[in-house]
């Protein structure tokens, strides 16, 4: 039995006479660059701005001031899950799900110059259907940018770090 013959290819590995594989996308709006929030102060500023609740998570959002925006077209996003969500395995699973829906949805609906924080909800973030979580984020972003989101509750005192034994 003789093996079948390999197709004839050129040095780039394409078949003889075939066109190069090139993807052509129509000219659309530029996709915003997404950066992850890491500093506590950024999370606190987002918590003091707009909020929109969904069955799967809470979205906190704020428009950065012009002097805060380092790069035009930059969207910043943060993720947090408290111990109410569960043990570390459950919190990490919830954060992974939030990161993935942010990656899928924010590229199309986020506005440059905004900070977003997704806060996981106990049981709901982990058990909610993934497509429903994506729909929740899309609806929450539309509500935030249309002005239907709630303002954060005013604090009676300024936000402080963890202070033990000090009055």
PDB file of C-alpha atoms in Angstrom:
ATOM      1  CA  UNK A   1       0.000   0.000   0.000  1.00  0.00           C
ATOM      2  CA  UNK A   2       1.395   3.377  -0.938  1.00  0.00           C
ATOM      3  CA  UNK A   3       0.815   6.534   1.140  1.00  0.00           C
ATOM      4  CA  UNK A   4      -1.240   9.333  -0.405  1.00  0.00           C
ATOM      5  CA  UNK A   5       0.686  12.157  -1.967  1.00  0.00           C
ATOM      6  CA  UNK A   6       0.983  15.410  -0.072  1.00  0.00           C
ATOM      7  CA  UNK A   7      -0.531  18.434  -1.803  1.00  0.00           C
ATOM      8  CA  UNK A   8       1.887  20.720  -3.579  1.00  0.00           C
ATOM      9  CA  UNK A   9       2.592  23.852  -1.539  1.00  0.00           C
ATOM     10  CA  UNK A  10       4.718  26.937  -1.935  1.00  0.00           C
ATOM     11  CA  UNK A  11       7.342  28.059   0.647  1.00  0.00           C
ATOM     12  CA  UNK A  12       4.657  29.812   2.772  1.00  0.00           C
ATOM     13  CA  UNK A  13       2.670  26.566   3.076  1.00  0.00           C
ATOM     14  CA  UNK A  14      -0.193  27.619   0.814  1.00  0.00           C
ATOM     15  CA  UNK A  15      -1.589  25.486  -1.923  1.00  0.00           C
ATOM     16  CA  UNK A  16      -0.438  26.260  -5.439  1.00  0.00           C
ATOM     17  CA  UNK A  17      -2.533  29.076  -6.888  1.00  0.00           C
ATOM     18  CA  UNK A  18      -4.470  29.806  -3.683  1.00  0.00           C
ATOM     19  CA  UNK A  19      -5.015  33.310  -2.389  1.00  0.00           C
ATOM     20  CA  UNK A  20      -3.463  34.340   0.935  1.00  0.00           C
ATOM     21  CA  UNK A  21      -5.703  34.068   3.975  1.00  0.00           C
ATOM     22  CA  UNK A  22      -6.474  37.672   4.830  1.00  0.00           C
ATOM     23  CA  UNK A  23      -9.331  38.866   6.983  1.00  0.00           C
ATOM     24  CA  UNK A  24     -10.895  42.109   5.873  1.00  0.00           C
ATOM     25  CA  UNK A  25     -13.017  43.941   8.423  1.00  0.00           C
ATOM     26  CA  UNK A  26     -15.174  46.921   7.597  1.00  0.00           C
ATOM     27  CA  UNK A  27     -14.024  50.205   9.066  1.00  0.00           C
ATOM     28  CA  UNK A  28     -15.794  50.549  12.425  1.00  0.00           C
ATOM     29  CA  UNK A  29     -15.319  52.552  15.578  1.00  0.00           C
ATOM     30  CA  UNK A  30     -11.990  51.849  17.261  1.00  0.00           C
ATOM     31  CA  UNK A  31     -12.089  49.245  20.012  1.00  0.00           C
ATOM     32  CA  UNK A  32     -11.229  50.845  23.358  1.00  0.00           C
ATOM     33  CA  UNK A  33      -8.138  49.626  25.143  1.00  0.00           C
ATOM     34  CA  UNK A  34      -9.007  47.986  28.476  1.00  0.00           C
ATOM     35  CA  UNK A  35      -6.814  48.334  31.553  1.00  0.00           C
ATOM     36  CA  UNK A  36      -7.396  46.686  34.940  1.00  0.00           C
ATOM     37  CA  UNK A  37      -7.842  48.817  38.072  1.00  0.00           C
ATOM     38  CA  UNK A  38      -5.364  47.923  40.799  1.00  0.00           C
ATOM     39  CA  UNK A  39      -5.311  50.808  43.302  1.00  0.00           C
ATOM     40  CA  UNK A  40      -7.763  51.026  46.178  1.00  0.00           C
ATOM     41  CA  UNK A  41      -8.307  54.743  45.570  1.00  0.00           C
ATOM     42  CA  UNK A  42      -9.646  54.000  42.073  1.00  0.00           C
ATOM     43  CA  UNK A  43     -12.111  51.467  43.500  1.00  0.00           C
ATOM     44  CA  UNK A  44     -13.260  53.978  46.140  1.00  0.00           C
ATOM     45  CA  UNK A  45     -13.801  56.704  43.522  1.00  0.00           C
ATOM     46  CA  UNK A  46     -15.877  54.301  41.415  1.00  0.00           C
ATOM     47  CA  UNK A  47     -17.905  53.283  44.478  1.00  0.00           C
ATOM     48  CA  UNK A  48     -18.747  56.943  45.121  1.00  0.00           C
ATOM     49  CA  UNK A  49     -20.109  57.505  41.590  1.00  0.00           C
ATOM     50  CA  UNK A  50     -22.867  55.748  39.630  1.00  0.00           C
ATOM     51  CA  UNK A  51     -24.198  52.280  40.391  1.00  0.00           C
ATOM     52  CA  UNK A  52     -26.466  49.927  38.512  1.00  0.00           C
ATOM     53  CA  UNK A  53     -27.634  46.678  40.075  1.00  0.00           C
ATOM     54  CA  UNK A  54     -28.292  43.519  38.074  1.00  0.00           C
ATOM     55  CA  UNK A  55     -29.328  40.043  39.205  1.00  0.00           C
ATOM     56  CA  UNK A  56     -25.780  38.727  38.711  1.00  0.00           C
ATOM     57  CA  UNK A  57     -23.571  41.576  39.956  1.00  0.00           C
ATOM     58  CA  UNK A  58     -23.384  45.278  40.769  1.00  0.00           C
ATOM     59  CA  UNK A  59     -21.817  47.670  38.255  1.00  0.00           C
ATOM     60  CA  UNK A  60     -20.143  50.817  39.577  1.00  0.00           C
ATOM     61  CA  UNK A  61     -19.090  53.385  36.996  1.00  0.00           C
ATOM     62  CA  UNK A  62     -17.590  56.841  36.840  1.00  0.00           C
ATOM     63  CA  UNK A  63     -16.401  59.179  34.147  1.00  0.00           C
ATOM     64  CA  UNK A  64     -12.809  60.207  34.774  1.00  0.00           C
ATOM     65  CA  UNK A  65     -11.934  63.886  34.796  1.00  0.00           C
ATOM     66  CA  UNK A  66      -9.935  65.124  31.793  1.00  0.00           C
ATOM     67  CA  UNK A  67      -6.770  65.592  33.867  1.00  0.00           C
ATOM     68  CA  UNK A  68      -6.978  61.942  35.039  1.00  0.00           C
ATOM     69  CA  UNK A  69      -7.101  60.446  31.557  1.00  0.00           C
ATOM     70  CA  UNK A  70      -3.581  59.439  30.591  1.00  0.00           C
ATOM     71  CA  UNK A  71      -4.397  57.825  27.256  1.00  0.00           C
ATOM     72  CA  UNK A  72      -7.328  58.685  25.020  1.00  0.00           C
ATOM     73  CA  UNK A  73      -9.625  55.763  24.348  1.00  0.00           C
ATOM     74  CA  UNK A  74      -8.676  53.976  27.573  1.00  0.00           C
ATOM     75  CA  UNK A  75     -11.317  52.075  29.557  1.00  0.00           C
ATOM     76  CA  UNK A  76     -10.416  50.871  33.034  1.00  0.00           C
ATOM     77  CA  UNK A  77     -12.217  48.007  34.746  1.00  0.00           C
ATOM     78  CA  UNK A  78     -11.928  46.406  38.182  1.00  0.00           C
ATOM     79  CA  UNK A  79     -13.374  43.271  39.722  1.00  0.00           C
ATOM     80  CA  UNK A  80     -14.145  42.522  43.337  1.00  0.00           C
ATOM     81  CA  UNK A  81     -15.870  39.793  45.312  1.00  0.00           C
ATOM     82  CA  UNK A  82     -16.197  39.956  49.093  1.00  0.00           C
ATOM     83  CA  UNK A  83     -16.122  36.988  51.435  1.00  0.00           C
ATOM     84  CA  UNK A  84     -19.920  36.981  51.299  1.00  0.00           C
ATOM     85  CA  UNK A  85     -19.567  35.363  47.863  1.00  0.00           C
ATOM     86  CA  UNK A  86     -17.901  32.332  49.447  1.00  0.00           C
ATOM     87  CA  UNK A  87     -14.515  30.806  50.055  1.00  0.00           C
ATOM     88  CA  UNK A  88     -11.491  31.644  47.908  1.00  0.00           C
ATOM     89  CA  UNK A  89     -12.353  29.039  45.277  1.00  0.00           C
ATOM     90  CA  UNK A  90     -15.842  30.508  44.775  1.00  0.00           C
ATOM     91  CA  UNK A  91     -14.563  34.109  44.848  1.00  0.00           C
ATOM     92  CA  UNK A  92     -11.953  33.318  42.200  1.00  0.00           C
ATOM     93  CA  UNK A  93     -14.547  31.563  40.027  1.00  0.00           C
ATOM     94  CA  UNK A  94     -16.852  34.575  40.328  1.00  0.00           C
ATOM     95  CA  UNK A  95     -14.012  36.968  39.395  1.00  0.00           C
ATOM     96  CA  UNK A  96     -13.061  34.816  36.389  1.00  0.00           C
ATOM     97  CA  UNK A  97     -16.667  34.911  35.157  1.00  0.00           C
ATOM     98  CA  UNK A  98     -16.792  38.699  35.644  1.00  0.00           C
ATOM     99  CA  UNK A  99     -13.486  39.143  33.785  1.00  0.00           C
ATOM    100  CA  UNK A 100     -14.743  37.104  30.855  1.00  0.00           C
ATOM    101  CA  UNK A 101     -18.049  38.960  30.488  1.00  0.00           C
ATOM    102  CA  UNK A 102     -16.140  42.245  30.721  1.00  0.00           C
ATOM    103  CA  UNK A 103     -13.786  41.115  27.959  1.00  0.00           C
ATOM    104  CA  UNK A 104     -16.692  40.137  25.732  1.00  0.00           C
ATOM    105  CA  UNK A 105     -19.070  43.052  26.386  1.00  0.00           C
ATOM    106  CA  UNK A 106     -16.929  46.085  27.256  1.00  0.00           C
ATOM    107  CA  UNK A 107     -15.136  46.150  23.905  1.00  0.00           C
ATOM    108  CA  UNK A 108     -18.423  47.008  22.205  1.00  0.00           C
ATOM    109  CA  UNK A 109     -20.334  49.083  24.777  1.00  0.00           C
ATOM    110  CA  UNK A 110     -17.806  50.774  27.074  1.00  0.00           C
ATOM    111  CA  UNK A 111     -17.078  54.445  26.618  1.00  0.00           C
ATOM    112  CA  UNK A 112     -13.489  55.694  26.669  1.00  0.00           C
ATOM    113  CA  UNK A 113     -12.578  57.739  29.718  1.00  0.00           C
ATOM    114  CA  UNK A 114     -14.718  55.682  32.108  1.00  0.00           C
ATOM    115  CA  UNK A 115     -13.865  53.419  35.045  1.00  0.00           C
ATOM    116  CA  UNK A 116     -16.055  50.370  35.695  1.00  0.00           C
ATOM    117  CA  UNK A 117     -16.054  48.064  38.713  1.00  0.00           C
ATOM    118  CA  UNK A 118     -17.970  44.775  38.680  1.00  0.00           C
ATOM    119  CA  UNK A 119     -18.889  43.567  42.174  1.00  0.00           C
ATOM    120  CA  UNK A 120     -19.836  39.907  42.536  1.00  0.00           C
ATOM    121  CA  UNK A 121     -23.034  38.903  44.309  1.00  0.00           C
ATOM    122  CA  UNK A 122     -23.320  35.937  46.674  1.00  0.00           C
ATOM    123  CA  UNK A 123     -24.485  32.796  44.839  1.00  0.00           C
ATOM    124  CA  UNK A 124     -25.790  34.776  41.853  1.00  0.00           C
ATOM    125  CA  UNK A 125     -22.515  35.536  40.075  1.00  0.00           C
ATOM    126  CA  UNK A 126     -21.463  31.888  40.118  1.00  0.00           C
ATOM    127  CA  UNK A 127     -24.802  30.200  39.453  1.00  0.00           C
ATOM    128  CA  UNK A 128     -26.323  32.609  36.914  1.00  0.00           C
ATOM    129  CA  UNK A 129     -26.296  31.525  33.280  1.00  0.00           C
ATOM    130  CA  UNK A 130     -23.314  33.002  31.423  1.00  0.00           C
ATOM    131  CA  UNK A 131     -25.434  34.436  28.600  1.00  0.00           C
ATOM    132  CA  UNK A 132     -27.658  36.090  31.208  1.00  0.00           C
ATOM    133  CA  UNK A 133     -24.586  37.651  32.862  1.00  0.00           C
ATOM    134  CA  UNK A 134     -23.519  39.080  29.501  1.00  0.00           C
ATOM    135  CA  UNK A 135     -27.008  40.492  28.940  1.00  0.00           C
ATOM    136  CA  UNK A 136     -26.938  41.967  32.468  1.00  0.00           C
ATOM    137  CA  UNK A 137     -23.693  43.802  31.742  1.00  0.00           C
ATOM    138  CA  UNK A 138     -24.920  45.104  28.393  1.00  0.00           C
ATOM    139  CA  UNK A 139     -28.139  46.408  29.981  1.00  0.00           C
ATOM    140  CA  UNK A 140     -26.265  47.928  32.953  1.00  0.00           C
ATOM    141  CA  UNK A 141     -23.851  49.769  30.632  1.00  0.00           C
ATOM    142  CA  UNK A 142     -26.724  51.164  28.574  1.00  0.00           C
ATOM    143  CA  UNK A 143     -28.472  52.310  31.772  1.00  0.00           C
ATOM    144  CA  UNK A 144     -25.315  53.967  33.125  1.00  0.00           C
ATOM    145  CA  UNK A 145     -24.636  55.867  29.905  1.00  0.00           C
ATOM    146  CA  UNK A 146     -28.264  56.880  29.378  1.00  0.00           C
ATOM    147  CA  UNK A 147     -28.529  58.439  32.840  1.00  0.00           C
ATOM    148  CA  UNK A 148     -30.841  55.837  34.396  1.00  0.00           C
ATOM    149  CA  UNK A 149     -28.253  54.605  36.934  1.00  0.00           C
ATOM    150  CA  UNK A 150     -28.469  55.548  40.599  1.00  0.00           C
ATOM    151  CA  UNK A 151     -26.064  57.856  42.339  1.00  0.00           C
ATOM    152  CA  UNK A 152     -24.056  56.227  45.110  1.00  0.00           C
ATOM    153  CA  UNK A 153     -25.267  56.724  48.639  1.00  0.00           C
ATOM    154  CA  UNK A 154     -23.578  59.715  50.275  1.00  0.00           C
ATOM    155  CA  UNK A 155     -21.103  58.801  52.984  1.00  0.00           C
ATOM    156  CA  UNK A 156     -21.346  60.437  56.371  1.00  0.00           C
ATOM    157  CA  UNK A 157     -17.580  60.489  56.781  1.00  0.00           C
ATOM    158  CA  UNK A 158     -14.693  60.284  54.325  1.00  0.00           C
ATOM    159  CA  UNK A 159     -13.548  56.825  53.283  1.00  0.00           C
ATOM    160  CA  UNK A 160     -10.708  55.525  55.415  1.00  0.00           C
ATOM    161  CA  UNK A 161      -8.470  52.547  55.301  1.00  0.00           C
ATOM    162  CA  UNK A 162      -8.532  49.837  57.899  1.00  0.00           C
ATOM    163  CA  UNK A 163      -7.695  51.540  61.129  1.00  0.00           C
ATOM    164  CA  UNK A 164      -7.362  49.511  64.276  1.00  0.00           C
ATOM    165  CA  UNK A 165      -7.302  50.999  67.708  1.00  0.00           C
ATOM    166  CA  UNK A 166      -7.371  54.582  66.489  1.00  0.00           C
ATOM    167  CA  UNK A 167     -10.272  56.903  67.112  1.00  0.00           C
TER     168      UNK A 167
END
